[in-house]
């Protein structure tokens, strides 16, 4: 049973277009020696920005020094409303994320914005985590639900766990990672499973209970095909998001929605 994201997707698109038709918005993506897969992803951002009436530029750099210089320039450029840092990087992302102006942080990944998330005061939330929350909110009532989140990365597992357990959503969260013992015992006791591992067929039918909700965040390339973390047959007994589509589709849109939010913050300094 597939969880459709069509209605949510159309709603976000409409909201963005309403703003982008009135105001000039610009997003810049910065990449360090992008490989083929990264370029394909950045080109899909470019295509989406065109459909959303948003100006878009890709800056390709070939050294850490140039990457830093580009970010510092973009921070100062008044025409630029958002900076997207293409990952993975061959060094710790933390030191670079410290350099991005939080008011241009479309991904909500700077330490400043992640700190605000814990306080429940963030103006932009990490896109993938927000995508997971919005899909779940559109499908079920999270209050009191038992959720297992598999993965504890800074961009997905950790922020989504914080957001699920905050006072807006009131879910009870168990965070699992590579040192967690007997994950199956935990997932079998969960109403909802968020899988952000990056291993194909990680979640199997015997790990879930009937009618549970599975959010498949994983993106894995197997024999040239993109698949998630969840074994296909799980759809027979549970509600599940599709890969591709699903979380990825909403994540890409939230990036541009965050851009519109940052635009207004940049216009009105008091809101930040
Ligand atoms: N759809 C989207 O919009 C979107 C966005 C971002 C990422 N993704 C995809 O989501 C996946 C996760 O991304 P990420 O950036 O969070 O990856 P990541 O930084 O590599 O984190 C993966 C997490 O999975 C855990 N893990 C690995 N093997 C495990 C195992 N055998 N049992 C339990 N946990 C295990 C790791 O545990 P440790 O911490 O112990 O190492 C880690 O916390 C990837 O496939 C990525 O491509 C999708």
GROMACS .gro file of N, CA, C and O and ligand atoms in nm, residues 128 150-153 155-157 176-180 183 195-199 202 216-220 229 247-248 251, ligand 1:
model
  164
  128UNK      N    1   1.512   1.712   0.441
  128UNK     CA    2   1.468   1.571   0.440
  128UNK      C    3   1.388   1.539   0.566
  128UNK      O    4   1.284   1.472   0.559
  150UNK      N    5   1.579   0.472   1.197
  150UNK     CA    6   1.705   0.398   1.178
  150UNK      C    7   1.800   0.487   1.100
  150UNK      O    8   1.773   0.523   0.985
  151UNK      N    9   1.908   0.527   1.167
  151UNK     CA   10   2.003   0.625   1.111
  151UNK      C   11   2.007   0.745   1.205
  151UNK      O   12   1.904   0.788   1.256
  152UNK      N   13   2.129   0.798   1.226
  152UNK     CA   14   2.144   0.911   1.319
  152UNK      C   15   2.230   1.022   1.258
  152UNK      O   16   2.309   1.086   1.327
  153UNK      N   17   2.217   1.042   1.125
  153UNK     CA   18   2.299   1.146   1.062
  153UNK      C   19   2.248   1.285   1.100
  153UNK      O   20   2.133   1.303   1.141
  155UNK      N   21   2.186   1.526   0.900
  155UNK     CA   22   2.086   1.583   0.808
  155UNK      C   23   1.953   1.509   0.809
  155UNK      O   24   1.850   1.564   0.772
  156UNK      N   25   1.951   1.381   0.850
  156UNK     CA   26   1.825   1.306   0.848
  156UNK      C   27   1.787   1.252   0.987
  156UNK      O   28   1.693   1.301   1.052
  157UNK      N   29   1.857   1.150   1.032
  157UNK     CA   30   1.815   1.075   1.152
  157UNK      C   31   1.799   1.161   1.276
  157UNK      O   32   1.697   1.154   1.345
  176UNK      N   33   1.790   0.418   1.615
  176UNK     CA   34   1.877   0.300   1.594
  176UNK      C   35   1.994   0.338   1.502
  176UNK      O   36   1.982   0.428   1.419
  177UNK      N   37   2.104   0.267   1.519
  177UNK     CA   38   2.223   0.292   1.437
  177UNK      C   39   2.301   0.162   1.425
  177UNK      O   40   2.250   0.056   1.466
  178UNK      N   41   2.422   0.172   1.373
  178UNK     CA   42   2.493   0.047   1.343
  178UNK      C   43   2.534  -0.030   1.469
  178UNK      O   44   2.575  -0.145   1.459
  179UNK      N   45   2.526   0.030   1.586
  179UNK     CA   46   2.561  -0.041   1.710
  179UNK      C   47   2.437  -0.091   1.784
  179UNK      O   48   2.449  -0.149   1.892
  180UNK      N   49   2.319  -0.066   1.727
  180UNK     CA   50   2.195  -0.109   1.794
  180UNK      C   51   2.180  -0.260   1.783
  180UNK      O   52   2.196  -0.317   1.674
  183UNK      N   53   1.758  -0.487   1.604
  183UNK     CA   54   1.669  -0.383   1.550
  183UNK      C   55   1.530  -0.440   1.524
  183UNK      O   56   1.429  -0.372   1.543
  195UNK      N   57   1.334   0.466   0.779
  195UNK     CA   58   1.460   0.402   0.746
  195UNK      C   59   1.550   0.496   0.666
  195UNK      O   60   1.522   0.529   0.550
  196UNK      N   61   1.658   0.543   0.729
  196UNK     CA   62   1.755   0.632   0.662
  196UNK      C   63   1.893   0.571   0.679
  196UNK      O   64   1.979   0.625   0.748
  197UNK      N   65   1.912   0.457   0.618
  197UNK     CA   66   2.035   0.379   0.635
  197UNK      C   67   2.122   0.387   0.508
  197UNK      O   68   2.242   0.413   0.514
  198UNK      N   69   2.057   0.363   0.393
  198UNK     CA   70   2.134   0.359   0.269
  198UNK      C   71   2.183   0.219   0.237
  198UNK      O   72   2.290   0.203   0.177
  199UNK      N   73   2.105   0.117   0.278
  199UNK     CA   74   2.134  -0.023   0.241
  199UNK      C   75   2.010  -0.081   0.175
  199UNK      O   76   1.902  -0.083   0.238
  202UNK      N   77   1.717  -0.340   0.346
  202UNK     CA   78   1.752  -0.342   0.489
  202UNK      C   79   1.628  -0.379   0.574
  202UNK      O   80   1.638  -0.455   0.669
  216UNK      N   81   1.049   0.536   0.368
  216UNK     CA   82   1.174   0.488   0.308
  216UNK      C   83   1.255   0.608   0.258
  216UNK      O   84   1.222   0.670   0.157
  217UNK      N   85   1.362   0.639   0.331
  217UNK     CA   86   1.444   0.757   0.296
  217UNK      C   87   1.561   0.715   0.206
  217UNK      O   88   1.614   0.796   0.130
  218UNK      N   89   1.599   0.591   0.214
  218UNK     CA   90   1.719   0.544   0.145
  218UNK      C   91   1.719   0.566  -0.006
  218UNK      O   92   1.615   0.559  -0.072
  219UNK      N   93   1.837   0.596  -0.058
  219UNK     CA   94   1.855   0.604  -0.203
  219UNK      C   95   1.974   0.514  -0.236
  219UNK      O   96   2.087   0.543  -0.194
  220UNK      N   97   1.948   0.405  -0.305
  220UNK     CA   98   2.054   0.310  -0.338
  220UNK      C   99   2.047   0.280  -0.488
  220UNK      O  100   1.937   0.268  -0.542
  229UNK      N  101   1.548   0.156   0.097
  229UNK     CA  102   1.603   0.063   0.199
  229UNK      C  103   1.508  -0.053   0.226
  229UNK      O  104   1.543  -0.144   0.300
  247UNK      N  105   0.972   1.057  -0.026
  247UNK     CA  106   1.049   1.154   0.055
  247UNK      C  107   1.134   1.246  -0.034
  247UNK      O  108   1.139   1.367  -0.014
  248UNK      N  109   1.199   1.188  -0.135
  248UNK     CA  110   1.288   1.266  -0.222
  248UNK      C  111   1.215   1.379  -0.293
  248UNK      O  112   1.265   1.491  -0.302
  251UNK      N  113   1.131   1.646  -0.038
  251UNK     CA  114   1.256   1.711   0.007
  251UNK      C  115   1.300   1.820  -0.092
  251UNK      O  116   1.334   1.931  -0.053
  273LIG     N1  117   1.524   1.106  -0.014
  273LIG     C1  118   1.596   1.209   0.028
  273LIG     O1  119   1.557   1.323   0.016
  273LIG     C2  120   1.727   1.182   0.096
  273LIG     C3  121   1.798   1.284   0.157
  273LIG     C4  122   1.915   1.255   0.225
  273LIG     C5  123   1.962   1.125   0.227
  273LIG     N2  124   1.893   1.027   0.161
  273LIG     C6  125   1.938   0.888   0.162
  273LIG     O2  126   1.910   0.836   0.292
  273LIG     C7  127   2.011   0.743   0.330
  273LIG     C8  128   2.075   0.790   0.458
  273LIG     O3  129   2.137   0.915   0.436
  273LIG     P1  130   2.230   0.983   0.547
  273LIG     O4  131   2.291   1.103   0.488
  273LIG     O5  132   2.155   0.993   0.674
  273LIG     O6  133   2.342   0.866   0.558
  273LIG     P2  134   2.460   0.843   0.660
  273LIG     O7  135   2.515   0.969   0.711
  273LIG     O8  136   2.550   0.745   0.591
  273LIG     O9  137   2.389   0.768   0.782
  273LIG     C9  138   2.346   0.636   0.773
  273LIG    C10  139   2.300   0.591   0.910
  273LIG    O10  140   2.262   0.454   0.901
  273LIG    C11  141   2.320   0.383   1.009
  273LIG     N3  142   2.349   0.246   0.973
  273LIG    C12  143   2.436   0.199   0.881
  273LIG     N4  144   2.436   0.065   0.878
  273LIG    C13  145   2.346   0.025   0.972
  273LIG    C14  146   2.302  -0.101   1.017
  273LIG     N5  147   2.349  -0.214   0.966
  273LIG     N6  148   2.209  -0.104   1.115
  273LIG    C15  149   2.159   0.011   1.167
  273LIG     N7  150   2.196   0.134   1.128
  273LIG    C16  151   2.291   0.140   1.031
  273LIG    C17  152   2.449   0.455   1.042
  273LIG    O11  153   2.486   0.426   1.175
  273LIG     P3  154   2.619   0.486   1.243
  273LIG    O12  155   2.587   0.626   1.279
  273LIG    O13  156   2.640   0.398   1.361
  273LIG    O14  157   2.727   0.476   1.139
  273LIG    C18  158   2.410   0.601   1.018
  273LIG    O15  159   2.359   0.660   1.135
  273LIG    C19  160   2.106   0.735   0.210
  273LIG    O16  161   2.066   0.631   0.127
  273LIG    C20  162   2.085   0.868   0.140
  273LIG    O17  163   2.116   0.861   0.002
  273LIG    C21  164   1.776   1.053   0.098
   0.00000   0.00000   0.00000
